Amino acid sequence: MLGATAANTHMLDWCVWQYFATPYFWSGFMGWCIAQIIKMTRGAIRTKSLDFTYLMSTGGMPSAHSSLVVGVFVSLGLGRGWADPITIVASVVATITMFDAATVRRAAGLQARLLNKLTRQLFFERKFSAKPLKEMLGHTRTEVLGGMITGTVVAIGVMHLWTTFQWPNL
């Protein structure tokens, strides 16, 4: 039955734009953006050329995935409280994401590097062609820590601005 009652009206009347009107969204999103910009800047300094592919790349310093999930977690902790169930769920998601980035995805990247080396040797001798696998999949623990720090700083900044300007939905 689709009839709206007073108890469930808010669930049926949800506006998608409200998703973007929270400091929790912006903390995660800005954490990801700033981490990617830091990667692009580091790459430009290292290679002396501006490469916009860094904005969508995986791997590197700092971890954008870590920055995103820690940004959401810290902003939820600051805004809703550290014992709020949503904050606790966010901490679990952040922990799993960072563990995955530093172990599983990193191992996959190391395997890709080895397979690319074997493929180059095989195809160089036999003159076959092959598309190399992406090697920058995961992160070192330092890169994950860099993402954690970036996400934390961004979340604190976003939450400070949100409360200073008294924007809605806190």
PDB file of N, CA and C in Angstrom, residues 1-12:
ATOM      1  N   MET A   1       0.839  -1.168   0.000  1.00  0.00           N
ATOM      2  CA  MET A   1       0.000   0.000   0.000  1.00  0.00           C
ATOM      3  C   MET A   1       0.889   1.237   0.000  1.00  0.00           C
ATOM      4  N   LEU A   2       0.631   2.197  -0.909  1.00  0.00           N
ATOM      5  CA  LEU A   2       1.481   3.355  -1.063  1.00  0.00           C
ATOM      6  C   LEU A   2       0.943   4.597  -0.371  1.00  0.00           C
ATOM      7  N   GLY A   3      -0.131   4.494   0.389  1.00  0.00           N
ATOM      8  CA  GLY A   3      -0.693   5.653   1.087  1.00  0.00           C
ATOM      9  C   GLY A   3       0.283   6.178   2.125  1.00  0.00           C
ATOM     10  N   ALA A   4       0.429   7.499   2.181  1.00  0.00           N
ATOM     11  CA  ALA A   4       1.366   8.115   3.117  1.00  0.00           C
ATOM     12  C   ALA A   4       0.665   8.422   4.432  1.00  0.00           C
ATOM     13  N   THR A   5       1.265   7.990   5.513  1.00  0.00           N
ATOM     14  CA  THR A   5       0.753   8.315   6.834  1.00  0.00           C
ATOM     15  C   THR A   5       1.685   9.322   7.474  1.00  0.00           C
ATOM     16  N   ALA A   6       1.291   9.877   8.583  1.00  0.00           N
ATOM     17  CA  ALA A   6       2.137  10.861   9.266  1.00  0.00           C
ATOM     18  C   ALA A   6       3.472  10.264   9.671  1.00  0.00           C
ATOM     19  N   ALA A   7       3.503   8.980   9.965  1.00  0.00           N
ATOM     20  CA  ALA A   7       4.734   8.336  10.438  1.00  0.00           C
ATOM     21  C   ALA A   7       5.773   8.148   9.337  1.00  0.00           C
ATOM     22  N   ASN A   8       5.321   7.930   8.095  1.00  0.00           N
ATOM     23  CA  ASN A   8       6.299   7.652   7.038  1.00  0.00           C
ATOM     24  C   ASN A   8       6.321   8.706   5.937  1.00  0.00           C
ATOM     25  N   THR A   9       5.702   9.849   6.132  1.00  0.00           N
ATOM     26  CA  THR A   9       5.688  10.887   5.113  1.00  0.00           C
ATOM     27  C   THR A   9       7.092  11.372   4.789  1.00  0.00           C
ATOM     28  N   HIS A  10       7.919  11.564   5.793  1.00  0.00           N
ATOM     29  CA  HIS A  10       9.267  12.068   5.541  1.00  0.00           C
ATOM     30  C   HIS A  10      10.086  11.112   4.695  1.00  0.00           C
ATOM     31  N   MET A  11       9.821   9.833   4.781  1.00  0.00           N
ATOM     32  CA  MET A  11      10.560   8.858   3.984  1.00  0.00           C
ATOM     33  C   MET A  11      10.145   8.939   2.518  1.00  0.00           C
ATOM     34  N   LEU A  12       8.885   9.245   2.255  1.00  0.00           N
ATOM     35  CA  LEU A  12       8.403   9.313   0.881  1.00  0.00           C
ATOM     36  C   LEU A  12       8.669  10.674   0.250  1.00  0.00           C
TER      37      LEU A  12
END
